[in-house]
Amino acid sequence: MGCPIGSERADLTNSAAESAGEGNERREACNLRIKGLRGRSVQGAVGLVLFALLSLLALRTETLFPVIPAGLRRLLGASPSTDLISIALVVYSFSALILILSRMMGGDLRYRGWAHLGYLGGFYLFYLYAEALRENFWAIFAAGMTIFALEYFNLWTACQDEIRREEKLLRFLTAPNEQGREGD
Amino acid sequence: MLRSLAAKAVVPVALTVTGFVVVCCSLLYGYIRADMVSAAVRQEIGLADTIVKSTRYAMLKADRETLRQTISDIGSQRGVEHVRVFNKKGLVMFSADPREIGALVDKETEGCSECHAGETPALRLGPMEQARNFHNARGEEVLAITAPIYNEAGCAEAACHFHPEGNRVLGTLDIGLSQHDLRSNLINLQGRMVVFCAMVLVLTVGGVLALLRRNVFVPLYRLRGYARTVAGGGELPALGGAEEVEEIGGHVRDLSASLRRCQEELSAARQRVAALEKRLEE
């Protein structure tokens, strides 16, 4: 008959080894999540830079093509009035800001700035077609910078909160191991 | 710093309010500028029509000397960049600058092309089509108006020199006025709007920060210090302040007192167990 205490000790050692293995996996997973969150928080800055480049492109296009070719105008028809475009810009800015602020309350980790690149690019195109881009460029630029800065801040703070939670968990997962080693 | 509660509360509000105000001010500035330019054009057209009417009698009487002096006097006015009268063929007949007299202007030149673009010259133009902007030799912006001089009944029937009834336009008055004052006003307007936006930013950030600090952050930091001291075993009187802060402070105190009692009971129980074990060993 084998020594029961010996087998129990072996079971305990195996169980400790499995726990240590699981602990390592969880720490790895934590580190991976932290890395992913850090990468995600940079998306906001990328969005800002892309919008700045889009604005430069719009200005450059306006300088190169101050007058829309007649053929293109015949194809596309008359442009909407600049009053309508301006009203649309104000309504769009207002609703976009309200939506971002409401999402901030929920701590959303998804970046939704990419759609705004399309919308603001559309406004640049409309004003360009109406031959009123130079007069209204700064309005679109201010709207875009506000929206993208708010999206960036929203994403960054949400990611920082998550990173803080993950780091706390990582410290908790690391601490029992260190105490165990000190006991040995 | 951006991770603090204060930053999370203030930055979105400041960004949103200031950004939206800047957007609206930019659009408003565009509207005001368009209105001011439109008003300047209408005023200049009115001035050009006044000049045409006030020189009509001199033209009717073929009093070239009076006409020449009138044009010269108008040209010497502050803000008037140029004033000249062309005949039908585009020849400069009268001008505030004597060097221009006798010069021939091409129909495709800006200011002339609006009427002469098609096979038949246009007889009437809209106000904005009569106007053109350019920069003079000194780099200053000039708004020029082209006003046609129409063949009226008196002109066709006059005995001195007559124009056939079929000639609808006898010539053109071209007057250019400096836009220096308009540009100064627009720059002032821009400056005022920038100041307004800055004031909105300061009020928003300052106001929100002051209110939050007074009503939320100061009580929160006091509560944090209180909880830290009480949790460390320190004895403190009940925390005063807003109702919510008092309530939380009371709960922290109660929890700490309860924990201390439990620790004391646990310590007493350990001592009793140790005493019992010692007696058993004996």
Tab-separated table of C-alpha atoms in Angstrom, chain B:
chain	number	residue	atom	x	y	z
B	1	MET	CA	-3.627	65.217	-15.546
B	2	LEU	CA	-6.069	64.338	-18.323
B	3	ARG	CA	-7.043	61.181	-16.386
B	4	SER	CA	-8.274	63.148	-13.372
B	5	LEU	CA	-11.942	63.555	-12.591
B	6	ALA	CA	-11.682	67.317	-13.193
B	7	ALA	CA	-10.268	66.830	-16.698
B	8	LYS	CA	-12.931	64.244	-17.600
B	9	ALA	CA	-15.631	66.644	-16.504
B	10	VAL	CA	-14.285	69.875	-17.991
B	11	VAL	CA	-12.518	68.940	-21.243
B	12	PRO	CA	-15.549	67.523	-23.126
B	13	VAL	CA	-17.741	70.448	-22.108
B	14	ALA	CA	-15.106	73.041	-23.065
B	15	LEU	CA	-14.389	71.310	-26.404
B	16	THR	CA	-18.056	70.936	-27.323
B	17	VAL	CA	-19.229	74.418	-26.421
B	18	THR	CA	-16.222	76.253	-27.815
B	19	GLY	CA	-16.063	74.160	-30.983
B	20	PHE	CA	-19.741	74.663	-31.747
B	21	VAL	CA	-19.499	78.402	-31.066
B	22	VAL	CA	-16.482	78.646	-33.404
B	23	VAL	CA	-18.402	76.814	-36.165
B	24	CYS	CA	-21.405	79.122	-35.811
B	25	CYS	CA	-19.218	82.241	-35.646
B	26	SER	CA	-17.343	81.176	-38.802
B	27	LEU	CA	-20.593	80.734	-40.698
B	28	LEU	CA	-22.006	83.962	-39.276
B	29	TYR	CA	-18.868	85.835	-40.341
B	30	GLY	CA	-19.328	84.469	-43.862
B	31	TYR	CA	-22.926	85.704	-43.959
B	32	ILE	CA	-22.013	89.141	-42.599
B	33	ARG	CA	-19.125	89.496	-45.053
B	34	ALA	CA	-21.377	88.549	-47.982
B	35	ASP	CA	-23.967	91.093	-46.812
B	36	MET	CA	-21.333	93.823	-46.394
B	37	VAL	CA	-19.826	93.155	-49.838
B	38	SER	CA	-23.298	93.125	-51.376
B	39	ALA	CA	-24.114	96.424	-49.660
B	40	ALA	CA	-20.809	97.916	-50.874
B	41	VAL	CA	-21.610	96.840	-54.450
B	42	ARG	CA	-25.105	98.349	-54.312
B	43	GLN	CA	-23.703	101.569	-52.875
B	44	GLU	CA	-21.115	101.783	-55.643
B	45	ILE	CA	-23.712	101.115	-58.309
B	46	GLY	CA	-25.770	103.920	-56.802
B	47	LEU	CA	-22.705	106.175	-56.903
B	48	ALA	CA	-22.019	105.259	-60.536
B	49	ASP	CA	-25.640	105.994	-61.470
B	50	THR	CA	-25.380	109.334	-59.639
B	51	ILE	CA	-22.246	110.227	-61.624
B	52	VAL	CA	-23.935	109.269	-64.903
B	53	LYS	CA	-27.005	111.374	-64.062
B	54	SER	CA	-25.005	114.358	-62.837
B	55	THR	CA	-22.849	114.400	-66.003
B	56	ARG	CA	-25.798	113.825	-68.314
B	57	TYR	CA	-26.427	117.538	-68.919
B	58	ALA	CA	-22.766	118.208	-69.682
B	59	MET	CA	-22.821	115.293	-72.168
B	60	LEU	CA	-26.066	116.550	-73.700
B	61	LYS	CA	-24.568	120.007	-74.202
B	62	ALA	CA	-21.299	118.427	-75.421
B	63	ASP	CA	-19.533	120.412	-72.681
B	64	ARG	CA	-16.384	118.311	-72.651
B	65	GLU	CA	-14.456	120.695	-70.421
B	66	THR	CA	-17.055	120.493	-67.648
B	67	LEU	CA	-17.245	116.741	-68.051
B	68	ARG	CA	-13.476	116.421	-67.925
B	69	GLN	CA	-13.301	118.566	-64.753
B	70	THR	CA	-16.135	116.630	-63.099
B	71	ILE	CA	-14.426	113.306	-63.763
B	72	SER	CA	-11.126	114.741	-62.500
B	73	ASP	CA	-12.754	116.036	-59.301
B	74	ILE	CA	-14.433	112.698	-58.618
B	75	GLY	CA	-11.140	110.897	-59.210
B	76	SER	CA	-9.353	113.071	-56.664
B	77	GLN	CA	-11.759	111.939	-53.906
B	78	ARG	CA	-10.345	109.790	-51.137
B	79	GLY	CA	-10.998	106.139	-51.808
B	80	VAL	CA	-11.614	106.547	-55.556
B	81	GLU	CA	-9.029	104.473	-57.382
B	82	HIS	CA	-10.065	105.260	-60.938
B	83	VAL	CA	-12.951	106.730	-62.880
B	84	ARG	CA	-13.213	106.786	-66.657
B	85	VAL	CA	-15.752	106.999	-69.395
B	86	PHE	CA	-15.498	104.809	-72.494
B	87	ASN	CA	-17.320	105.350	-75.713
B	88	LYS	CA	-19.077	102.568	-77.610
B	89	LYS	CA	-15.872	101.444	-79.242
B	90	GLY	CA	-14.032	101.021	-75.937
B	91	LEU	CA	-11.945	104.159	-76.320
B	92	VAL	CA	-11.273	106.051	-73.081
B	93	MET	CA	-12.793	109.487	-73.624
B	94	PHE	CA	-12.525	110.901	-70.125
B	95	SER	CA	-10.470	109.756	-67.163
B	96	ALA	CA	-9.210	111.017	-63.813
B	97	ASP	CA	-5.768	109.834	-65.036
B	98	PRO	CA	-4.948	111.883	-68.167
B	99	ARG	CA	-2.518	109.164	-69.332
B	100	GLU	CA	-5.428	106.797	-69.982
B	101	ILE	CA	-7.232	109.109	-72.388
B	102	GLY	CA	-7.236	107.683	-75.880
B	103	ALA	CA	-6.443	104.158	-74.762
B	104	LEU	CA	-8.462	101.340	-76.284
B	105	VAL	CA	-9.827	98.605	-74.051
B	106	ASP	CA	-10.291	95.042	-75.269
B	107	LYS	CA	-13.861	93.703	-75.033
B	108	GLU	CA	-12.558	90.588	-73.359
B	109	THR	CA	-11.058	92.540	-70.494
B	110	GLU	CA	-12.615	91.908	-67.122
B	111	GLY	CA	-15.407	94.425	-66.656
B	112	CYS	CA	-16.197	94.402	-70.379
B	113	SER	CA	-16.524	90.682	-70.998
B	114	GLU	CA	-19.687	90.385	-68.894
B	115	CYS	CA	-21.673	92.265	-71.544
B	116	HIS	CA	-19.617	91.352	-74.625
B	117	ALA	CA	-19.343	87.603	-73.994
B	118	GLY	CA	-22.003	86.693	-76.570
B	119	GLU	CA	-22.609	87.724	-80.200
B	120	THR	CA	-25.004	90.447	-79.104
B	121	PRO	CA	-23.795	92.598	-76.219
B	122	ALA	CA	-26.021	92.469	-73.147
B	123	LEU	CA	-27.986	95.621	-72.379
B	124	ARG	CA	-28.545	95.001	-68.711
B	125	LEU	CA	-26.526	93.290	-66.008
B	126	GLY	CA	-27.363	92.231	-62.464
B	127	PRO	CA	-25.696	94.198	-59.643
B	128	MET	CA	-23.121	91.527	-58.808
B	129	GLU	CA	-22.268	91.065	-62.490
B	130	GLN	CA	-21.529	94.769	-62.824
B	131	ALA	CA	-18.977	94.461	-60.020
B	132	ARG	CA	-15.445	93.067	-60.205
B	133	ASN	CA	-12.636	92.794	-57.654
B	134	PHE	CA	-8.944	93.227	-58.368
B	135	HIS	CA	-5.744	94.345	-56.685
B	136	ASN	CA	-4.121	97.611	-57.743
B	137	ALA	CA	-0.397	98.236	-58.142
B	138	ARG	CA	-0.094	98.928	-54.411
B	139	GLY	CA	-1.674	95.548	-53.634
B	140	GLU	CA	-4.885	97.078	-52.271
B	141	GLU	CA	-8.214	95.536	-53.079
B	142	VAL	CA	-10.417	97.557	-55.417
B	143	LEU	CA	-14.099	97.045	-56.196
B	144	ALA	CA	-14.905	98.377	-59.659
B	145	ILE	CA	-18.351	98.977	-61.146
B	146	THR	CA	-19.160	99.160	-64.836
B	147	ALA	CA	-22.259	101.281	-65.440
B	148	PRO	CA	-23.613	101.652	-69.004
B	149	ILE	CA	-24.606	105.101	-70.291
B	150	TYR	CA	-27.904	104.560	-72.049
B	151	ASN	CA	-29.188	106.443	-75.045
B	152	GLU	CA	-32.169	108.391	-73.718
B	153	ALA	CA	-34.824	110.241	-75.677
B	154	GLY	CA	-33.068	113.589	-75.159
B	155	CYS	CA	-29.796	112.211	-76.504
B	156	ALA	CA	-31.305	110.887	-79.728
B	157	GLU	CA	-33.149	114.165	-80.450
B	158	ALA	CA	-30.429	116.664	-79.367
B	159	ALA	CA	-29.315	119.186	-81.973
B	160	CYS	CA	-25.553	119.317	-81.064
B	161	HIS	CA	-24.550	115.746	-81.748
B	162	PHE	CA	-27.011	112.994	-81.904
B	163	HIS	CA	-26.990	109.291	-81.404
B	164	PRO	CA	-29.334	107.178	-83.538
B	165	GLU	CA	-32.209	105.647	-81.622
B	166	GLY	CA	-30.884	102.196	-82.448
B	167	ASN	CA	-27.783	102.795	-80.321
B	168	ARG	CA	-29.028	101.620	-76.972
B	169	VAL	CA	-25.724	102.079	-75.112
B	170	LEU	CA	-23.622	105.165	-75.825
B	171	GLY	CA	-20.728	104.359	-73.556
B	172	THR	CA	-19.667	103.056	-70.178
B	173	LEU	CA	-18.667	104.591	-66.879
B	174	ASP	CA	-16.055	102.571	-65.027
B	175	ILE	CA	-15.391	103.527	-61.412
B	176	GLY	CA	-13.196	101.746	-58.889
B	177	LEU	CA	-13.322	102.305	-55.138
B	178	SER	CA	-10.751	101.119	-52.599
B	179	GLN	CA	-12.012	98.367	-50.319
B	180	HIS	CA	-9.557	99.289	-47.579
B	181	ASP	CA	-12.276	100.463	-45.181
B	182	LEU	CA	-14.430	97.399	-45.845
B	183	ARG	CA	-11.474	95.078	-45.245
B	184	SER	CA	-10.611	96.949	-42.024
B	185	ASN	CA	-14.184	96.517	-40.829
B	186	LEU	CA	-14.095	92.818	-41.669
B	187	ILE	CA	-10.798	92.366	-39.843
B	188	ASN	CA	-12.277	94.170	-36.815
B	189	LEU	CA	-15.310	91.907	-36.998
B	190	GLN	CA	-13.051	88.853	-37.148
B	191	GLY	CA	-11.109	90.070	-34.126
B	192	ARG	CA	-14.315	90.657	-32.162
B	193	MET	CA	-15.587	87.178	-32.980
B	194	VAL	CA	-12.274	85.639	-31.888
B	195	VAL	CA	-12.507	87.546	-28.613
B	196	PHE	CA	-16.105	86.372	-28.209
B	197	CYS	CA	-15.103	82.733	-28.744
B	198	ALA	CA	-12.232	83.108	-26.272
B	199	MET	CA	-14.637	84.568	-23.715
B	200	VAL	CA	-17.021	81.674	-24.229
B	201	LEU	CA	-14.154	79.225	-23.686
B	202	VAL	CA	-13.002	80.973	-20.531
B	203	LEU	CA	-16.549	81.246	-19.153
B	204	THR	CA	-17.347	77.638	-19.940
B	205	VAL	CA	-14.137	76.204	-18.550
B	206	GLY	CA	-13.986	78.613	-15.630
B	207	GLY	CA	-17.649	78.326	-14.756
B	208	VAL	CA	-17.847	74.561	-14.968
B	209	LEU	CA	-14.547	74.145	-13.118
B	210	ALA	CA	-15.540	76.569	-10.350
B	211	LEU	CA	-18.935	74.962	-9.801
B	212	LEU	CA	-17.569	71.428	-9.910
B	213	ARG	CA	-14.705	72.306	-7.612
B	214	ARG	CA	-16.998	73.929	-5.085
B	215	ASN	CA	-19.727	71.315	-5.135
B	216	VAL	CA	-17.977	68.071	-6.062
B	217	PHE	CA	-14.188	67.987	-5.988
B	218	VAL	CA	-13.453	69.735	-2.675
B	219	PRO	CA	-16.007	67.567	-0.780
B	220	LEU	CA	-14.674	64.490	-2.623
B	221	TYR	CA	-11.057	65.177	-1.685
B	222	ARG	CA	-12.081	65.872	1.947
B	223	LEU	CA	-13.952	62.571	1.945
B	224	ARG	CA	-10.928	60.785	0.495
B	225	GLY	CA	-8.662	62.173	3.246
B	226	TYR	CA	-11.263	61.338	5.890
B	227	ALA	CA	-11.675	57.757	4.659
B	228	ARG	CA	-7.903	57.281	4.510
B	229	THR	CA	-7.448	58.462	8.103
B	230	VAL	CA	-10.383	56.484	9.488
B	231	ALA	CA	-9.376	53.330	7.585
B	232	GLY	CA	-5.888	53.665	9.050
B	233	GLY	CA	-7.356	53.486	12.526
B	234	GLY	CA	-7.463	57.194	13.266
B	235	GLU	CA	-10.310	58.697	15.262
B	236	LEU	CA	-12.094	61.644	13.693
B	237	PRO	CA	-15.347	63.437	14.444
B	238	ALA	CA	-18.256	63.100	12.007
B	239	LEU	CA	-17.572	64.696	8.585
B	240	GLY	CA	-19.656	67.768	7.780
B	241	GLY	CA	-20.615	69.228	4.451
B	242	ALA	CA	-23.198	68.317	1.809
B	243	GLU	CA	-25.813	65.745	2.782
B	244	GLU	CA	-24.375	63.053	0.496
B	245	VAL	CA	-20.834	63.614	1.809
B	246	GLU	CA	-22.023	63.439	5.427
B	247	GLU	CA	-23.850	60.206	4.725
B	248	ILE	CA	-20.838	58.568	3.039
B	249	GLY	CA	-18.531	59.841	5.807
B	250	GLY	CA	-20.882	58.343	8.396
B	251	HIS	CA	-20.901	54.949	6.649
B	252	VAL	CA	-17.069	54.944	6.423
B	253	ARG	CA	-16.859	55.710	10.151
B	254	ASP	CA	-19.326	52.952	10.993
B	255	LEU	CA	-17.488	50.433	8.803
B	256	SER	CA	-14.162	51.336	10.384
B	257	ALA	CA	-15.582	51.064	13.923
B	258	SER	CA	-17.162	47.710	13.096
B	259	LEU	CA	-13.883	46.418	11.641
B	260	ARG	CA	-11.960	47.567	14.715
B	261	ARG	CA	-14.451	45.755	17.021
B	262	CYS	CA	-14.144	42.552	14.970
B	263	GLN	CA	-10.345	42.764	15.054
B	264	GLU	CA	-10.425	43.254	18.842
B	265	GLU	CA	-12.766	40.261	19.283
B	266	LEU	CA	-10.582	38.127	17.007
B	267	SER	CA	-7.485	39.121	18.944
B	268	ALA	CA	-9.209	38.274	22.288
B	269	ALA	CA	-10.384	34.903	20.876
B	270	ARG	CA	-6.808	34.085	19.709
B	271	GLN	CA	-5.481	34.893	23.144
B	272	ARG	CA	-8.076	32.569	24.751
B	273	VAL	CA	-7.167	29.765	22.324
B	274	ALA	CA	-3.460	30.235	23.011
B	275	ALA	CA	-4.110	30.105	26.783
B	276	LEU	CA	-6.184	26.924	26.379
B	277	GLU	CA	-3.480	25.232	24.267
B	278	LYS	CA	-0.856	26.100	26.859
B	279	ARG	CA	-3.005	24.572	29.628
B	280	LEU	CA	-3.528	21.408	27.544
B	281	GLU	CA	0.204	20.976	26.991
B	282	GLU	CA	0.792	21.269	30.711
